[in-house]
XYZ file of C-alpha atoms in Angstrom:
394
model
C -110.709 51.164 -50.490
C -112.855 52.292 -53.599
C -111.298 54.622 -55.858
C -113.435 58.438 -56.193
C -113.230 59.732 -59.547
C -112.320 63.244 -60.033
C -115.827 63.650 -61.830
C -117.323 62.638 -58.145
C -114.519 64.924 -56.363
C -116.318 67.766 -58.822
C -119.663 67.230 -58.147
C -118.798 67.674 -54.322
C -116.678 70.840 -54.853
C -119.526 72.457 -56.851
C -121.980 71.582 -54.236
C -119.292 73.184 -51.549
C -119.386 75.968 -53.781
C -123.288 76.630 -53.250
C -122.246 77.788 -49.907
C -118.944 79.932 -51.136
C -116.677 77.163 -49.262
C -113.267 76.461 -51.253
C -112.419 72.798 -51.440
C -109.419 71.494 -52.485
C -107.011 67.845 -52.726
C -104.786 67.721 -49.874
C -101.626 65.187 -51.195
C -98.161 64.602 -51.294
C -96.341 66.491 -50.573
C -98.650 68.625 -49.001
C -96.296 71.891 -49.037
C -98.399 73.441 -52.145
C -101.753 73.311 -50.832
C -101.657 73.053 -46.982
C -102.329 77.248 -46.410
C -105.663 76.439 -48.165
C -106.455 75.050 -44.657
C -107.440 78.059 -42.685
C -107.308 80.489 -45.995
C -103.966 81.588 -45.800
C -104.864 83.155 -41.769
C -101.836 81.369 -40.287
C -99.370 82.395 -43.592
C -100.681 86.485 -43.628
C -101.127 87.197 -40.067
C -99.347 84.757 -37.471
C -96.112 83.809 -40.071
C -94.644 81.741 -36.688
C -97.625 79.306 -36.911
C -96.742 75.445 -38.392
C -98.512 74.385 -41.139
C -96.833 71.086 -40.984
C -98.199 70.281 -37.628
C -101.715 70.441 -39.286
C -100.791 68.475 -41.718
C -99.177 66.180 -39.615
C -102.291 65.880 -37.343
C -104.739 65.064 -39.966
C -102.164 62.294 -41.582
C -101.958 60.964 -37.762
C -105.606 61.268 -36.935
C -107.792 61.484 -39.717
C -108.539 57.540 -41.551
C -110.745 55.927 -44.166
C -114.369 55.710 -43.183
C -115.345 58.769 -41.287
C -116.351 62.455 -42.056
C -114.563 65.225 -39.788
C -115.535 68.553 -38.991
C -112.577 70.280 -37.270
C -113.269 73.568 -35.375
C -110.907 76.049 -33.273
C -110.887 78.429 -30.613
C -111.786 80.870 -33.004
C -114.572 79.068 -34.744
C -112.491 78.919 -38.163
C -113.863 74.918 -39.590
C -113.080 72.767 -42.231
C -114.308 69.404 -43.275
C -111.667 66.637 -43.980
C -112.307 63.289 -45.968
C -109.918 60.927 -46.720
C -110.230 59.639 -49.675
C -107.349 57.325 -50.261
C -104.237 56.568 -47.495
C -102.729 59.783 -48.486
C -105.156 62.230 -49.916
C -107.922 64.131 -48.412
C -110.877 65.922 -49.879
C -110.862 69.149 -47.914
C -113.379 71.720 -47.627
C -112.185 75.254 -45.661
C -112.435 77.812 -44.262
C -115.800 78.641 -43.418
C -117.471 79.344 -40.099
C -120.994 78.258 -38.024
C -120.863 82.034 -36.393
C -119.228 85.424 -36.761
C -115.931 85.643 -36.213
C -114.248 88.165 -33.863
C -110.422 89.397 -33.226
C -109.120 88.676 -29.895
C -108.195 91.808 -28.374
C -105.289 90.095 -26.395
C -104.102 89.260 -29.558
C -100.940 90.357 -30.880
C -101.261 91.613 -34.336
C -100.325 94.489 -35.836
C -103.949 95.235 -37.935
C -106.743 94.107 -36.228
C -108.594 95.560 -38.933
C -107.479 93.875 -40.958
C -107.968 90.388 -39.877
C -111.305 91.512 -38.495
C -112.133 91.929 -42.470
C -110.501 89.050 -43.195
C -112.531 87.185 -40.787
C -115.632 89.026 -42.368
C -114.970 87.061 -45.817
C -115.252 83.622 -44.290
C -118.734 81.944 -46.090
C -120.495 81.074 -43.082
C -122.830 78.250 -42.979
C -126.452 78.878 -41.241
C -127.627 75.384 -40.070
C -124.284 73.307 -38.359
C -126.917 69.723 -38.318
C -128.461 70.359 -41.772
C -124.511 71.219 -42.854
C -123.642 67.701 -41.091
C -126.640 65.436 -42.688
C -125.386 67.488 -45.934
C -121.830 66.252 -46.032
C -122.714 62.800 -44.671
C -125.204 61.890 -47.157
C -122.633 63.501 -49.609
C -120.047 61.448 -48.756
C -121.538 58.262 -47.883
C -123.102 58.552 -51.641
C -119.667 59.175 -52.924
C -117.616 56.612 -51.348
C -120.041 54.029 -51.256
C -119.418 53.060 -47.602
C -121.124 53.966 -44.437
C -119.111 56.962 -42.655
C -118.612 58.113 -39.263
C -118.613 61.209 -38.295
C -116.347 62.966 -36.226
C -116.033 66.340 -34.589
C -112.845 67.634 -33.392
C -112.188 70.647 -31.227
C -109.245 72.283 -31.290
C -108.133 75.023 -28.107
C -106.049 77.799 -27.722
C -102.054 77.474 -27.139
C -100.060 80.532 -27.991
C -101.476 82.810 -30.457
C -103.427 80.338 -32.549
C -101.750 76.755 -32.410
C -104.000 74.030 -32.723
C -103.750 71.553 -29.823
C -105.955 69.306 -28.555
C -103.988 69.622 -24.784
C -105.434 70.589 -22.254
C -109.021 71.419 -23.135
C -110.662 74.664 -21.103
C -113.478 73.834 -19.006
C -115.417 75.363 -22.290
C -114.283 73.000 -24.270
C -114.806 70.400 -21.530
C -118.411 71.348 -21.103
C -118.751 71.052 -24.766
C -117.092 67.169 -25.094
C -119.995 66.426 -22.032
C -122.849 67.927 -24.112
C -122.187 65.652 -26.989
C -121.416 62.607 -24.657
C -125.097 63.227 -22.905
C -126.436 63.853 -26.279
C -125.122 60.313 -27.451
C -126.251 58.893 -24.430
C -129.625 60.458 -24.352
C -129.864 58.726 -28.409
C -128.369 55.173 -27.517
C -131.101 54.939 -24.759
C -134.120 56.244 -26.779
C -132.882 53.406 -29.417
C -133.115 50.965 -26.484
C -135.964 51.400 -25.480
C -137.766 50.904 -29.087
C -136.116 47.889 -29.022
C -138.033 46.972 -25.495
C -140.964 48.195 -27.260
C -140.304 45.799 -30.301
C -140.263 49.139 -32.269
C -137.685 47.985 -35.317
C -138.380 51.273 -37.028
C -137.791 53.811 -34.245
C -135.064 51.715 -33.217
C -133.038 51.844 -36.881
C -134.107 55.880 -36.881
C -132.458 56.494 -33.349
C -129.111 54.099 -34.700
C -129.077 55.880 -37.628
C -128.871 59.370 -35.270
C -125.912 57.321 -33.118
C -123.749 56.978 -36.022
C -123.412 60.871 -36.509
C -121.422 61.312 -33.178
C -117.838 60.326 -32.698
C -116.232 57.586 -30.874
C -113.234 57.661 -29.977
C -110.663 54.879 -31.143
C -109.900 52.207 -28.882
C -107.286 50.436 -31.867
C -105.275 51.691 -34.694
C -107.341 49.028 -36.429
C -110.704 51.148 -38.000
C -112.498 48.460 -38.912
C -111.360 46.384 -35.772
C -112.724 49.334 -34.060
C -115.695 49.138 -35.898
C -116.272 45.444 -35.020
C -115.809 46.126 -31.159
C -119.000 48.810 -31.659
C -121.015 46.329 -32.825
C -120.052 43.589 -30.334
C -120.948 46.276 -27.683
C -124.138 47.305 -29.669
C -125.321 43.313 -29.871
C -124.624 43.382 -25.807
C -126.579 46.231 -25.096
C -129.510 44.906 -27.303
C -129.380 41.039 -25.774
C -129.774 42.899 -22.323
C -132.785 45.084 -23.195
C -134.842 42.040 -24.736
C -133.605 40.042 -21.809
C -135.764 42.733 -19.232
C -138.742 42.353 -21.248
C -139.061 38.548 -19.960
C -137.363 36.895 -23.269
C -136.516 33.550 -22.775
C -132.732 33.355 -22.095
C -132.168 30.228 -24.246
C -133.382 32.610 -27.260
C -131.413 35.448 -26.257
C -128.560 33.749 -26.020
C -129.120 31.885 -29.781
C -129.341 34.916 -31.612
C -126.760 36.782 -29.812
C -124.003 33.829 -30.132
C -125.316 34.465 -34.067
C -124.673 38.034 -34.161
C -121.335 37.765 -32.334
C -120.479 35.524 -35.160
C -121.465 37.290 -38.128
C -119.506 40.551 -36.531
C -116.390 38.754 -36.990
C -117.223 37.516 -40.913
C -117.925 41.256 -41.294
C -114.810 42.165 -44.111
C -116.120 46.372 -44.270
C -117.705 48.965 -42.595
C -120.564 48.575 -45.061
C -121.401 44.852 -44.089
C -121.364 46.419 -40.172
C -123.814 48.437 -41.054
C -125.954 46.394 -42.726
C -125.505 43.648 -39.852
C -126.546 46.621 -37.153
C -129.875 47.217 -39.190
C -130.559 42.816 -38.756
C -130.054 43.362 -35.576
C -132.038 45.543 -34.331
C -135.105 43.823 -36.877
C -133.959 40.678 -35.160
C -133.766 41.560 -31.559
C -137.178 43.333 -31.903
C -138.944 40.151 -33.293
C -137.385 38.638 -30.332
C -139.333 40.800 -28.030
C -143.057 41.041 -30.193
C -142.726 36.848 -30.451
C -141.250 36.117 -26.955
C -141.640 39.439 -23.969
C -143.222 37.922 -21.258
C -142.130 40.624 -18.979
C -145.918 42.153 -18.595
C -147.415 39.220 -18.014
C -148.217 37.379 -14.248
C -146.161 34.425 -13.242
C -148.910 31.908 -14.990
C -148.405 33.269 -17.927
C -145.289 33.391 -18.129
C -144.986 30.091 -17.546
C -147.524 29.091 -19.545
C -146.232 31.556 -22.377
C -142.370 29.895 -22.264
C -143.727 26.409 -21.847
C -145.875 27.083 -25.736
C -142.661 28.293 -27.106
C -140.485 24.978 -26.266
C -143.053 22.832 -27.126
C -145.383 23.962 -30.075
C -144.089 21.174 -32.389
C -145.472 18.860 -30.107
C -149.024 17.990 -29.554
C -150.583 20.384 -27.419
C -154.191 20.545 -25.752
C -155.879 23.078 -22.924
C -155.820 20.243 -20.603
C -152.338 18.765 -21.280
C -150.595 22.696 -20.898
C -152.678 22.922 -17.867
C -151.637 19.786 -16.332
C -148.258 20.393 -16.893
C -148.804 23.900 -15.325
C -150.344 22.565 -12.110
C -153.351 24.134 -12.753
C -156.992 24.175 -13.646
C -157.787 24.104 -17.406
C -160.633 26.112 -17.276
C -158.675 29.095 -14.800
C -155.948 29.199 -17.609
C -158.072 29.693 -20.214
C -159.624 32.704 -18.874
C -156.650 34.064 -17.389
C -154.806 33.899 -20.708
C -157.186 35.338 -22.582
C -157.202 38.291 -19.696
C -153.791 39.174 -19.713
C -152.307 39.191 -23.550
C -155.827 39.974 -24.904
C -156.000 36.611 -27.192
C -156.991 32.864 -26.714
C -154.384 30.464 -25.614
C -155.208 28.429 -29.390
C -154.272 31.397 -30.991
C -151.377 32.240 -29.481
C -150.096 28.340 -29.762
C -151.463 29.121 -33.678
C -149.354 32.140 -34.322
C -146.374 30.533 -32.703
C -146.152 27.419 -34.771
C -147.094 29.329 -38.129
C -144.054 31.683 -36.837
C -142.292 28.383 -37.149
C -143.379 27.077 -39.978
C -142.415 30.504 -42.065
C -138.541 29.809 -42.286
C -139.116 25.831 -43.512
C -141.517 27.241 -46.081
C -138.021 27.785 -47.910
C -136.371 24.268 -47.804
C -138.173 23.328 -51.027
C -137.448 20.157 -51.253
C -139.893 19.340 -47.627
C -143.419 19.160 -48.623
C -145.998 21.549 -46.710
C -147.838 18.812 -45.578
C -145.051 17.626 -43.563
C -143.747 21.111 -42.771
C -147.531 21.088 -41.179
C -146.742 18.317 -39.271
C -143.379 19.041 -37.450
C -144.693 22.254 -36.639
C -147.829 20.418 -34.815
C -150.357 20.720 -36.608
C -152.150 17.103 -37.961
C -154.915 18.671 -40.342
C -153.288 19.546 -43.434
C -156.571 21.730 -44.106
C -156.554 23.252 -40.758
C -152.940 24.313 -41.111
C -153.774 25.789 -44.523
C -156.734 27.819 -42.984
C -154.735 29.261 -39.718
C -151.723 30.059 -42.317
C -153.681 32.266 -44.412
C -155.710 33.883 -41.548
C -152.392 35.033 -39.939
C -150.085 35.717 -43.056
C -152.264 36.753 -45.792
C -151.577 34.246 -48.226
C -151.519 30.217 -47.948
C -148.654 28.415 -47.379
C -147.755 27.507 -51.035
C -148.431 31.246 -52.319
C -146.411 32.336 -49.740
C -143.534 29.708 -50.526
C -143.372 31.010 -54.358
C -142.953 34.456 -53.250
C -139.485 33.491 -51.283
């Protein structure tokens, strides 16, 4: 866990204090500062409230690696981050919407705590306030956070409990769940499109909503995501027509590299991969679209591209006429069959541009093509560059 310097633990109370919204170190042993919490509410006007279950809640609940916004029956918030295994940067109180007294409440000046209520800062924008504080703290603590929103209803006068939520509150839990839903399927199907970028912008959405624990373990937790996340992804490229002997490569790979993952940070940065990865999958290899020929045709060019590869020999091993396959190629994916078999072994040839010690010339060859010259001229018309320009640039 990286230490946060109390010149960083500044800079986010000061930018807190934009908005008129006290922060303050909650740490051992917690007696001194816990009434910060709700701004004294509990202390002036409901003296048989606990503070220590609060406390006791947060040190239970509340772990390295995510942001949470905690909210009650009365709409009272405060932001907790833990910053170490004890201490927690806490911002409170402040409120999303005005605040009103309870008329079944018993309290001897609603007035009172009406104007009390009428001090809380309140914040304008609850998502701008939430891409605030994550950007904030993912800046500050170096690590990619989570962030989590806890409810908290009504028991007695103004407990906090998370039993027995009210159908409100229930309501509001299925919102979010649809919401997360309604992300996690907009991110699949970019990657079905082979859109990397939409697909990392609707991720990036998914990691602002909170999942709930399945281990004490947060970065075992973590890991389990992402196995989940590499699932979900092998079985959206696999309905776009991928090959299965491809899915399966790149997903044992993933699965893999999950498990070498040491922090939340490398998860992140593995999701991101992903998601690039499994969309090449699906621009390079979707057959989905395509008739049965094709298909065929398409997954037969794939297998063997290093080898030596004519109209007439991929027809013949097809079953049918050269000529017919030509045209209906060309029909259905909108190129020639040579310059599909073209792009596919230059796709191959871009990762052994690296091993310097292989010359191009045989890098041409085990990628199937015999003309040195020829591979030179389809290299640059696809990439750009030729193959040796492209091989200093690595």
């Amino acid at each position: 866990m990286q230490a946060v310097s109390e010149t960083e633990l500044d800079f986010s109370a000061r930018l807190f204090a934009c908005q008129n919204i006290p922060t303050f170190i909650l740490r051992p042993p917690y007696e001194q500062d816990r009434a910060k919490i709700d701004g004294e509410l509990r202390k002036r006007f409901f003296p048989g409230e606990s503070y220590p279950q609060i406390v006791a809640w947060i040190r239970e609940n509340c772990t390295f690696g995510s942001i949470y916004l905690l909210e009650d029956f009365m709409h009272l918030s405060s932001v907790v981050v833990p910053i170490s295994d004890e201490a927690y940067f806490v911002a409170a109180p402040f409120s999303f919407e005005k605040m009103q007294v309870d008329e079944n409440m018993k309290i001897d000046d609603p007035q009172l705590l009406q104007s009390f209520f009428d001090e809380i800062p309140k914040v304008a924008s609850r998502d701008q306030f939430q891409s605030t504080i994550c950007t904030i703290f993912t800046h500050l603590l170096q690590v990619p956070l989570t962030f989590t929103y806890h409810y908290f209803s009504k028991e007695s006068d103004f407990l906090y409990s998370a039993e027995q939520p009210t159908p409100e509150e229930l309501e509001r839990h299925a919102e979010l769940i649809k919401n997360r839903y309604e992300v996690e399927n907009r991110m699949l199907e970019c990657v079905r499109a082979g859109d990397a970028d939409g697909a990392i912008l609707a991720h990036q959405k998914m990691t602002q909503f909170s999942f709930a624990p399945r281990t004490p373990n947060s970065l075992r937790n973590s890991k389990n995501f992402v196995i989940v996340f590499n699932t979900l992804m092998r079985k959206a490229v696999e309905s776009k027509g991928v090959n299965t002997l491809y899915i399966d490569e790149i997903s044992r790979n993933y699965a893999i590299a999950i498990e070498k993952c040491t922090s939340q940070l490398q998860l992140n940065d593995l999701s991101v991969r992903m998601i690039k990865g499994y969309c090449t999958q699906v621009n390079a290899h979707a057959v989905r679209d395509y008739g049965e020929l094709i298909q065929r045709c398409i997954t037969y060019i794939n297998f063997h591209s290093t080898q030596q590869l004519s109209l007439q020999s991929m027809a013949d091993a097809l079953h049918v006429n050269a000529s017919y396959l030509s045209a209906q190629f060309t029909k259905e994916t909108g190129c020639t069959l040579t310059s599909y078999l073209n792009k596919t072994r230059i796709e191959h040839a871009l990762p052994l541009l690296a091993e310097k010690n292989r010359s191009i010339e045989n890098i041409a060859n085990s990628c199937g093509f015999e003309d040195m010259n020829y591979f030179t001229r389809v290299f640059k018309k696809i990439t750009g560059v030729s193959p040796s320009a492209y091989r200093r640039n690595l």
